[in-house]
Amino acid sequence: MDYKQEYLRWVNRVQIEDLQSELKNMTEAEIEDAFYRDLAFGTGGLRGTIGVGTNRMNEYVVAKASQGLSDYLRDSLDSVSVVVGYDSRIKSDVFAKTAAGVFAANGIKVYIWAELLPVPTVSYAIRKLGASAGVMITASHNPSKYNGYKVYGADGCQITTNAADAILSKINQVDIFDDIKTIVFDEGVKDGLISYIADDVLTDYINEVKRQSVLFGDAINRDIAIGYSPLNGTGLKPVTRALAESGFTNITLVEEQKNPDGRFPTCPYPNPEIQEAMGLGLEYCKRVGAELLLATDPDADRCGIAVRDGKEYRLLTGNEVGLLLLDFVCSQRIKHHKMPEHPVFIKTIVTMDLAEKIAAHYGVDTINVLTGFKFIGEVIGRLEAEGRVDDFICGFEESYGYLTGSYVRDKDAVNAAFMICEMFAYYKTNGITLIEKLDEIYSTYGYCLNSLHSYEFTGSAGMQKMAEIMAGFRAHSDRIGDYVVIKAEDYSKGLYGLPKSDVLKLYLKDCSVVIRPSGTEPKLKMYISVTANDKLQAETIEEKLMADMEKVLFIEYSN
């Protein structure tokens, strides 16, 4: 693509005022970065910086993607319908209406939520309404300058690699100015081409969340003091409703982060994985004496927690919460004779391996999948096709994504918040803290430390640099510093029947490393897993291994 020529074409064709203004005030470097390529489309759909250009999230890029998706759906189906949802991000509502207008103009029936709601409600509505596909406008937990376009199939899962490639092929055939069919959103509503989703669909979704309870009649004290922050996203209504309808009403909301606000003024990185995002919530908890803090990311598919530990609060990692939930679900099902005959637990390959030991202890099979909850959703779908959907008891990934039911096919922070509160209340009623329970798990199965390290590579050279680094690791994967690599698994070759993916896993003595470029951000990610006698020993090993990894990364492979 000749970025200068494409820039001039946009100058002459763009009719949206804020984008016109941006075009007139761009530097040469900004022009190159905004126009040197099309924004990448894959299994995660689109995600990028909001702004003008082919490599940005804007109305024209959203319309082009929607036209390509329309062409793909119309080619393979006679009767087509799409569910559309959106979160609190800047222009999310605008992009949702843009997409709906394109779908409607292409003769596709559109069902759109009348208000911003979490991403799992799109997955749920697709299957509930029998839709052909779904689109969620969101950039999940990214900073405010980002937005995105997630695509779901008729099964409620994010699209597969094959579907993404086929849709991308259609998108690439669309001229961003000349080939878009569209109608004004309000006209589509008036003509019945676009319909708002009924409130009872949301009620059904909330009821499904509550049905995931594994108390099975066990009495608990629900008057636990809970702090909750939606991080200015979509979680406020569904999370508080699910909890309140289940008897959890002693909830203190973080006022500054309660209402939707795509600027995220008090949490620039609205990700419950990051301690800074939890800071204000922790201040509230200390003031009111709350025992548990919940925080959901802007599209409410991730849930982070902190628990009171003496006079202070301890943030639990996604792996730790997942281990606790897995053990809780399994122990309760065994206790009440509710475990299916062939139970299945699903996790991603970068999620703590200790979970497999817990599952095995309870007689539960573990299925490992590639990074991304869509792969967990795919396995649930396969189980359903085999008549075994009730065998699925739990799934989680280290990046704070959990699911304990098959009613949706994506991670669900509403479900997670509900299950965490029930688990917390159950153990508290029985005189046990979550910290004590976690220590018991480590004592039983061994201590395991997992850590994630991210390295950003932006601009037109960033992707090439990450490709060179991955190639370097693959070519020299026999040793990392003082550590001998015992085994290397290169998932780009399609191991274990999984789709090919740019992921490398290295096994060393008592530890492992997973290296992969992010599918949604310009980052290279490394996951370190260490097994040791105790936390101090694990941290010492992890620190040494990480120093060796970074030496290789920044000195040997990135020159």
XYZ file of C-alpha atoms in Angstrom:
559
model
C 0.000 0.000 0.000
C 1.311 3.449 -0.954
C 0.469 5.173 2.316
C 0.886 8.698 0.923
C -1.502 8.023 -1.934
C -4.031 6.409 0.401
C -3.755 9.370 2.774
C -4.568 11.788 -0.035
C -7.536 9.639 -1.043
C -8.879 9.886 2.509
C -8.351 13.658 2.497
C -10.583 13.875 -0.572
C -13.215 11.330 0.465
C -13.715 11.475 4.238
C -16.910 13.275 5.258
C -16.888 12.839 9.041
C -15.909 16.104 10.689
C -13.599 14.903 13.487
C -11.740 12.639 11.059
C -11.384 15.489 8.537
C -9.834 17.639 11.249
C -7.423 14.900 12.241
C -6.330 14.377 8.632
C -5.427 18.052 8.278
C -3.179 18.052 11.367
C -1.127 14.866 10.940
C 2.666 14.763 10.864
C 4.490 12.677 8.270
C 5.239 9.989 10.863
C 1.597 9.909 11.948
C 0.459 9.606 8.323
C 2.788 6.656 7.722
C 1.695 4.792 10.860
C -2.003 5.405 10.165
C -1.892 4.348 6.501
C 1.014 1.932 5.969
C -1.319 -1.080 6.307
C -4.898 -2.120 7.005
C -5.741 -2.761 10.633
C -5.132 -6.474 11.178
C -8.201 -8.733 11.218
C -8.001 -12.167 12.804
C -9.715 -14.486 15.288
C -9.918 -11.528 17.684
C -11.505 -9.381 14.961
C -10.100 -5.855 14.885
C -8.372 -3.888 17.612
C -6.455 -0.647 17.327
C -6.060 3.003 18.205
C -9.120 5.172 17.598
C -8.502 7.675 14.831
C -8.318 8.289 11.118
C -6.595 5.902 8.711
C -6.638 2.328 7.460
C -4.597 1.207 10.485
C -6.987 2.804 12.991
C -10.434 2.163 14.453
C -12.931 4.527 12.811
C -16.337 4.460 11.129
C -14.894 3.630 7.688
C -12.804 0.696 8.917
C -15.772 -0.632 10.917
C -18.046 -0.296 7.869
C -15.541 -2.108 5.642
C -15.232 -4.983 8.125
C -19.023 -5.166 8.409
C -19.420 -5.253 4.631
C -16.894 -8.080 4.388
C -18.639 -9.988 7.174
C -21.993 -9.406 5.435
C -20.643 -10.787 2.152
C -19.235 -13.819 3.975
C -22.530 -14.558 5.738
C -24.680 -13.995 2.660
C -22.511 -16.359 0.618
C -23.025 -19.259 3.000
C -26.508 -18.725 4.451
C -29.970 -17.980 3.090
C -31.460 -16.395 6.199
C -28.965 -14.269 8.104
C -29.127 -12.359 11.381
C -26.497 -10.692 13.560
C -26.381 -9.670 17.234
C -24.564 -6.397 17.977
C -23.321 -5.216 21.370
C -21.003 -2.488 22.594
C -19.182 -1.323 25.711
C -18.357 2.052 27.282
C -15.392 2.952 25.108
C -15.075 6.120 23.062
C -17.216 5.782 19.923
C -18.385 2.251 20.832
C -22.031 3.229 20.374
C -21.185 4.994 17.091
C -19.306 1.974 15.748
C -22.140 -0.354 16.819
C -24.686 1.719 14.894
C -22.325 1.920 11.914
C -22.030 -1.864 11.817
C -25.794 -2.311 12.254
C -26.479 0.070 9.364
C -24.210 -1.927 7.049
C -25.704 -5.274 8.039
C -29.255 -3.988 7.573
C -28.448 -2.520 4.149
C -27.199 -5.962 3.124
C -30.501 -7.575 4.021
C -29.267 -8.979 7.323
C -31.584 -8.844 10.320
C -29.920 -7.000 13.213
C -30.551 -7.546 16.923
C -28.832 -4.882 19.013
C -28.728 -4.376 22.760
C -30.491 -1.132 23.713
C -27.749 -0.289 26.221
C -24.104 -1.091 26.741
C -23.653 -4.577 28.211
C -20.842 -7.107 28.782
C -19.361 -9.152 25.967
C -20.804 -12.459 27.278
C -24.322 -11.106 26.699
C -23.557 -11.068 22.960
C -22.433 -14.698 23.101
C -25.600 -15.549 25.016
C -27.985 -13.608 22.746
C -26.565 -15.212 19.588
C -27.597 -18.668 20.737
C -30.783 -17.524 22.462
C -32.035 -15.728 19.334
C -30.653 -18.247 16.836
C -28.502 -15.605 15.142
C -25.907 -16.369 12.484
C -23.156 -14.259 14.026
C -22.416 -11.516 16.505
C -20.281 -8.407 16.799
C -19.099 -6.766 20.008
C -17.547 -3.305 19.864
C -14.857 -3.361 22.538
C -11.134 -3.281 23.161
C -11.545 -5.261 26.371
C -9.005 -4.059 28.974
C -6.857 -1.798 26.770
C -6.288 1.934 27.518
C -8.852 4.481 26.384
C -7.204 5.255 23.031
C -8.145 1.761 21.786
C -11.329 0.233 20.460
C -12.093 -3.009 18.660
C -14.526 -5.236 16.778
C -14.957 -8.824 18.022
C -16.739 -11.299 15.753
C -18.660 -14.345 16.970
C -20.056 -17.329 15.096
C -23.490 -18.910 15.392
C -22.152 -21.094 18.222
C -21.491 -18.036 20.408
C -17.704 -18.495 20.166
C -15.279 -15.986 18.737
C -14.551 -16.979 15.157
C -12.034 -19.673 14.282
C -8.888 -19.178 12.216
C -10.574 -20.584 9.098
C -13.592 -18.292 9.485
C -11.339 -15.293 10.158
C -9.333 -16.009 6.991
C -12.512 -16.360 4.917
C -13.972 -13.122 6.308
C -10.670 -11.303 5.768
C -10.693 -12.443 2.148
C -14.099 -10.809 1.727
C -12.983 -7.659 3.551
C -9.978 -7.335 1.246
C -12.307 -7.283 -1.770
C -14.163 -4.233 -0.403
C -13.129 -0.697 -1.295
C -13.451 1.329 1.887
C -15.274 4.193 0.117
C -16.959 2.712 -2.947
C -18.222 -0.752 -1.963
C -20.074 -0.167 1.310
C -23.832 -0.641 1.489
C -25.334 1.226 4.433
C -28.483 2.839 5.788
C -29.022 5.312 8.600
C -29.449 3.440 11.886
C -32.732 5.112 12.882
C -34.227 4.310 9.481
C -33.244 0.680 9.938
C -35.054 0.610 13.278
C -38.107 2.312 11.794
C -38.250 -0.172 8.912
C -37.886 -3.184 11.217
C -34.485 -4.186 9.819
C -32.869 -3.403 13.171
C -34.525 -4.523 16.424
C -33.608 -3.884 20.035
C -33.135 -7.052 22.072
C -35.928 -7.579 24.611
C -35.225 -7.123 28.323
C -36.268 -10.696 29.065
C -33.196 -11.958 27.173
C -31.006 -10.161 29.712
C -33.132 -11.597 32.523
C -32.652 -15.088 31.091
C -28.899 -14.505 30.965
C -28.804 -13.374 34.623
C -30.833 -16.436 35.609
C -28.341 -18.679 33.816
C -25.515 -17.046 35.776
C -27.298 -17.775 39.053
C -27.944 -21.398 38.029
C -24.198 -22.035 38.126
C -24.274 -22.146 41.936
C -22.622 -25.248 43.410
C -23.909 -24.753 46.936
C -26.647 -27.325 46.353
C -28.461 -26.266 49.511
C -25.462 -25.500 51.735
C -26.241 -22.555 54.027
C -23.923 -19.544 53.842
C -23.782 -16.072 55.361
C -24.390 -13.766 52.405
C -23.917 -10.565 54.412
C -20.260 -10.296 53.490
C -18.931 -6.786 52.905
C -18.029 -6.495 49.221
C -16.371 -3.657 47.334
C -16.998 -3.527 43.600
C -15.611 -1.483 40.721
C -16.864 -1.811 37.130
C -13.778 0.225 36.085
C -16.097 2.607 34.174
C -17.293 -0.246 31.987
C -20.335 -2.436 31.449
C -20.402 -4.535 34.602
C -22.429 -2.321 36.952
C -25.952 -3.433 36.052
C -25.517 -7.178 35.458
C -22.994 -7.836 38.240
C -24.907 -5.998 40.969
C -28.181 -7.474 39.742
C -26.909 -11.072 39.796
C -25.420 -10.579 43.252
C -28.423 -8.752 44.710
C -30.873 -11.360 43.402
C -28.701 -13.997 45.091
C -28.734 -12.218 48.469
C -25.424 -10.347 48.269
C -26.551 -6.796 49.015
C -23.782 -5.475 51.298
C -21.944 -3.966 48.333
C -19.982 -0.701 48.273
C -19.480 0.709 44.782
C -16.395 2.712 43.803
C -18.210 5.918 42.879
C -15.525 7.330 40.564
C -15.491 4.085 38.557
C -19.171 3.164 38.805
C -20.597 4.754 35.664
C -19.527 4.063 32.069
C -16.766 6.411 30.887
C -14.504 5.518 27.980
C -11.846 7.972 29.152
C -11.217 5.850 32.273
C -10.159 8.964 34.218
C -9.128 7.186 37.451
C -7.828 3.944 35.892
C -5.878 4.683 32.682
C -5.225 0.961 32.279
C -8.648 -0.512 33.105
C -7.367 -4.040 33.557
C -8.005 -5.875 36.850
C -4.731 -7.735 36.245
C -2.890 -4.478 37.003
C -2.538 -3.353 40.624
C -2.961 0.329 39.723
C -6.449 -0.374 38.349
C -7.416 -1.838 41.719
C -5.945 0.997 43.801
C -9.050 3.142 44.235
C -11.162 0.088 45.008
C -8.713 -0.925 47.728
C -8.958 2.546 49.279
C -12.739 2.144 49.432
C -12.431 -1.306 50.998
C -10.131 -0.001 53.714
C -12.540 2.851 54.511
C -15.641 0.683 54.812
C -14.005 -2.510 56.062
C -14.982 -4.620 53.053
C -13.593 -8.152 53.072
C -13.598 -8.738 49.319
C -12.934 -6.454 46.350
C -14.240 -7.307 42.894
C -13.285 -5.449 39.708
C -14.428 -6.169 36.161
C -12.799 -4.823 33.017
C -14.717 -2.510 30.610
C -16.446 -5.289 28.639
C -16.883 -7.382 31.811
C -15.329 -10.609 30.671
C -12.403 -10.427 33.121
C -12.718 -10.306 36.902
C -9.992 -9.497 39.418
C -10.224 -9.740 43.184
C -8.468 -8.727 46.389
C -9.150 -10.220 49.819
C -8.519 -8.838 53.280
C -5.408 -10.358 54.792
C -5.006 -9.072 58.349
C -5.036 -5.281 58.182
C -4.064 -5.190 54.511
C -5.441 -6.611 51.266
C -3.911 -9.168 48.963
C -4.553 -9.214 45.233
C -4.933 -12.716 43.883
C -3.683 -13.591 40.415
C -5.870 -15.035 37.696
C -4.190 -18.393 38.215
C -4.814 -18.320 41.965
C -8.499 -17.444 41.573
C -8.821 -20.151 38.931
C -7.259 -22.761 41.212
C -9.611 -21.779 44.036
C -12.693 -21.910 41.812
C -11.698 -25.233 40.266
C -11.144 -26.798 43.680
C -14.390 -25.301 45.028
C -16.496 -26.489 42.090
C -14.978 -29.972 42.176
C -15.204 -30.431 45.943
C -18.807 -29.234 46.056
C -19.872 -31.477 43.173
C -18.193 -34.479 44.794
C -19.703 -33.646 48.193
C -23.246 -33.403 46.803
C -22.905 -36.229 44.255
C -23.311 -33.782 41.363
C -20.142 -34.632 39.457
C -20.839 -35.924 35.919
C -19.552 -39.375 35.014
C -16.848 -38.025 32.682
C -16.137 -34.471 33.926
C -13.996 -32.097 31.865
C -11.928 -29.058 32.877
C -10.480 -26.816 30.142
C -7.497 -24.478 30.392
C -5.081 -22.683 28.069
C -1.474 -23.828 27.645
C -0.158 -20.710 29.426
C -2.371 -21.287 32.472
C -0.813 -22.747 35.612
C -0.106 -26.471 35.212
C -0.947 -27.003 38.881
C -4.616 -26.897 37.860
C -4.169 -30.274 36.152
C -3.093 -31.829 39.458
C -6.204 -30.508 41.187
C -8.458 -31.761 38.397
C -6.798 -35.192 38.432
C -7.267 -35.444 42.207
C -11.029 -35.162 41.687
C -11.092 -37.506 38.697
C -11.592 -34.692 36.192
C -10.006 -34.780 32.725
C -8.028 -31.691 31.684
C -8.057 -30.418 28.104
C -5.357 -27.891 27.174
C -6.036 -25.404 24.374
C -4.251 -22.489 22.732
C -4.255 -19.054 24.338
C -7.631 -17.373 23.956
C -10.952 -18.228 25.543
C -12.449 -18.898 22.108
C -10.618 -22.215 22.135
C -12.235 -23.129 25.452
C -15.575 -22.197 23.880
C -14.841 -24.440 20.886
C -14.261 -27.446 23.139
C -17.559 -26.779 24.940
C -19.211 -26.744 21.524
C -17.638 -30.088 20.609
C -18.818 -31.582 23.887
C -22.321 -30.326 23.108
C -22.204 -31.918 19.641
C -21.247 -35.208 21.292
C -24.128 -34.952 23.773
C -21.689 -34.286 26.614
C -22.114 -30.581 27.314
C -22.977 -31.295 30.972
C -19.524 -32.864 31.387
C -17.996 -29.380 31.259
C -17.601 -28.184 34.841
C -15.107 -25.320 34.650
C -12.696 -23.463 32.394
C -10.243 -20.655 33.013
C -7.225 -18.841 31.652
C -4.474 -17.060 33.550
C -5.582 -13.650 32.248
C -8.518 -13.485 34.696
C -11.077 -15.252 32.518
C -13.433 -17.848 34.035
C -16.561 -19.796 33.122
C -18.494 -22.480 35.011
C -21.391 -23.095 32.611
C -22.090 -23.744 28.934
C -24.767 -21.034 28.540
C -22.140 -18.747 26.953
C -18.999 -19.612 25.013
C -16.724 -16.817 26.230
C -15.242 -15.844 29.554
C -17.813 -14.181 31.792
C -16.971 -11.783 34.620
C -20.606 -11.721 35.770
C -20.432 -15.478 36.292
C -16.995 -15.117 37.884
C -18.120 -12.410 40.330
C -21.129 -14.500 41.362
C -19.102 -17.699 41.849
C -16.319 -15.888 43.720
C -18.822 -14.348 46.148
C -20.466 -17.730 46.791
C -17.061 -19.354 47.298
C -15.858 -16.580 49.600
C -19.076 -16.706 51.668
C -19.000 -20.520 51.841
C -15.459 -20.636 53.213
C -16.055 -17.696 55.574
C -19.145 -19.437 56.959
C -16.912 -22.429 57.641
C -14.179 -20.337 59.267
C -11.743 -20.404 56.349
C -10.257 -17.470 54.418
C -9.399 -17.674 50.725
C -5.726 -17.155 51.657
C -5.876 -20.138 53.992
C -7.588 -22.220 51.318
C -4.953 -21.254 48.749
C -2.164 -22.173 51.181
C -3.875 -25.529 51.693
C -3.891 -26.107 47.930
C -0.162 -25.305 47.689
C 0.572 -27.536 50.660
C -1.324 -30.403 49.037
C -0.108 -30.100 45.436
C 3.145 -28.102 45.668
C 3.925 -24.405 45.217
C 3.770 -22.988 41.705
C 4.610 -19.442 40.579
C 3.412 -18.062 37.253
C 4.365 -14.651 35.907
C 3.673 -12.707 32.710
C 6.112 -10.274 31.110
C 5.109 -8.080 28.142
C 7.332 -6.135 25.746
C 5.861 -3.534 23.418
C 6.886 -3.210 19.771
C 4.917 -0.437 18.093
C 4.904 1.209 14.688
C 5.492 -0.211 11.237
C 8.668 -2.030 12.315
C 7.210 -3.597 15.461
C 5.626 -6.685 13.930
C 8.745 -7.432 11.906
C 10.886 -7.154 15.026
C 8.647 -9.590 16.929
C 8.806 -12.027 14.012
C 12.614 -11.854 14.071
C 12.707 -12.469 17.825
C 10.387 -15.496 17.533
C 12.551 -16.863 14.716
C 15.629 -16.365 16.899
C 14.142 -18.294 19.806
C 13.100 -21.128 17.473
C 16.565 -21.343 15.946
C 18.380 -21.372 19.297
C 15.994 -23.125 21.677
C 18.505 -25.563 23.246
C 19.613 -23.315 26.106
C 18.489 -20.153 27.924
C 21.456 -18.782 29.871
C 22.352 -21.391 32.495
C 19.178 -23.377 31.814
C 19.168 -26.343 29.447
C 15.973 -26.682 27.420
C 14.691 -30.211 28.011
C 11.886 -30.013 25.462
C 10.613 -27.397 23.021
C 7.029 -27.342 21.701
C 6.530 -25.221 18.593
C 2.802 -24.703 18.150
C 3.328 -23.099 14.739
C 3.526 -26.701 13.517
C 0.016 -27.523 14.752
C 0.863 -29.744 17.724
C -1.608 -32.106 19.423
C -4.305 -31.469 16.849
C -4.464 -27.772 17.757
C -4.566 -25.037 15.089
C -1.192 -23.647 14.045
C -0.250 -20.705 16.241
C 2.839 -18.527 16.686
C 3.609 -19.918 20.156
C 6.767 -21.553 21.515
C 6.865 -23.415 24.851
C 10.221 -24.342 26.388
C 10.511 -26.859 29.235
C 13.438 -26.476 31.627
C 14.206 -28.131 34.980
C 11.323 -27.273 37.342
C 10.086 -24.461 35.091
C 8.722 -23.602 31.665
C 8.521 -20.568 29.384
C 5.867 -19.720 26.802
C 6.693 -17.039 24.216
C 4.123 -15.590 21.831
C 3.194 -12.326 20.102
C -0.116 -10.969 21.365
C -3.023 -11.405 18.999
C -4.612 -8.100 20.023
C -1.774 -5.738 21.004
C 1.676 -4.824 19.607
C 3.356 -6.843 22.348
C 5.530 -9.917 22.776
C 4.454 -11.908 25.828
C 6.442 -14.355 27.931
C 4.862 -16.589 30.559
C 7.140 -18.072 33.220
C 6.016 -21.044 35.329
C 8.180 -22.258 38.228
C 7.622 -25.212 40.570
C 9.458 -25.049 43.892
C 9.312 -25.961 47.570
C 8.039 -22.541 48.605
C 7.335 -19.027 47.355
C 10.782 -17.606 48.127
C 12.576 -20.347 46.235
C 10.170 -19.970 43.282
C 10.704 -16.200 43.151
C 14.496 -16.636 43.210
C 14.382 -19.101 40.306
C 11.944 -16.892 38.361
C 14.120 -13.795 38.803
C 17.226 -15.597 37.517
C 15.382 -17.188 34.590
C 13.781 -13.882 33.601
C 17.169 -12.138 33.614
C 18.522 -14.817 31.289
C 15.462 -14.565 29.034
C 15.756 -10.779 28.747
C 19.463 -11.036 27.995
C 18.661 -13.324 25.091
C 15.697 -11.191 24.006
C 17.410 -7.809 23.986
C 21.007 -8.694 23.176
C 21.045 -11.779 20.962
C 17.753 -11.815 19.041
C 16.712 -8.191 18.783
C 19.798 -6.622 17.251
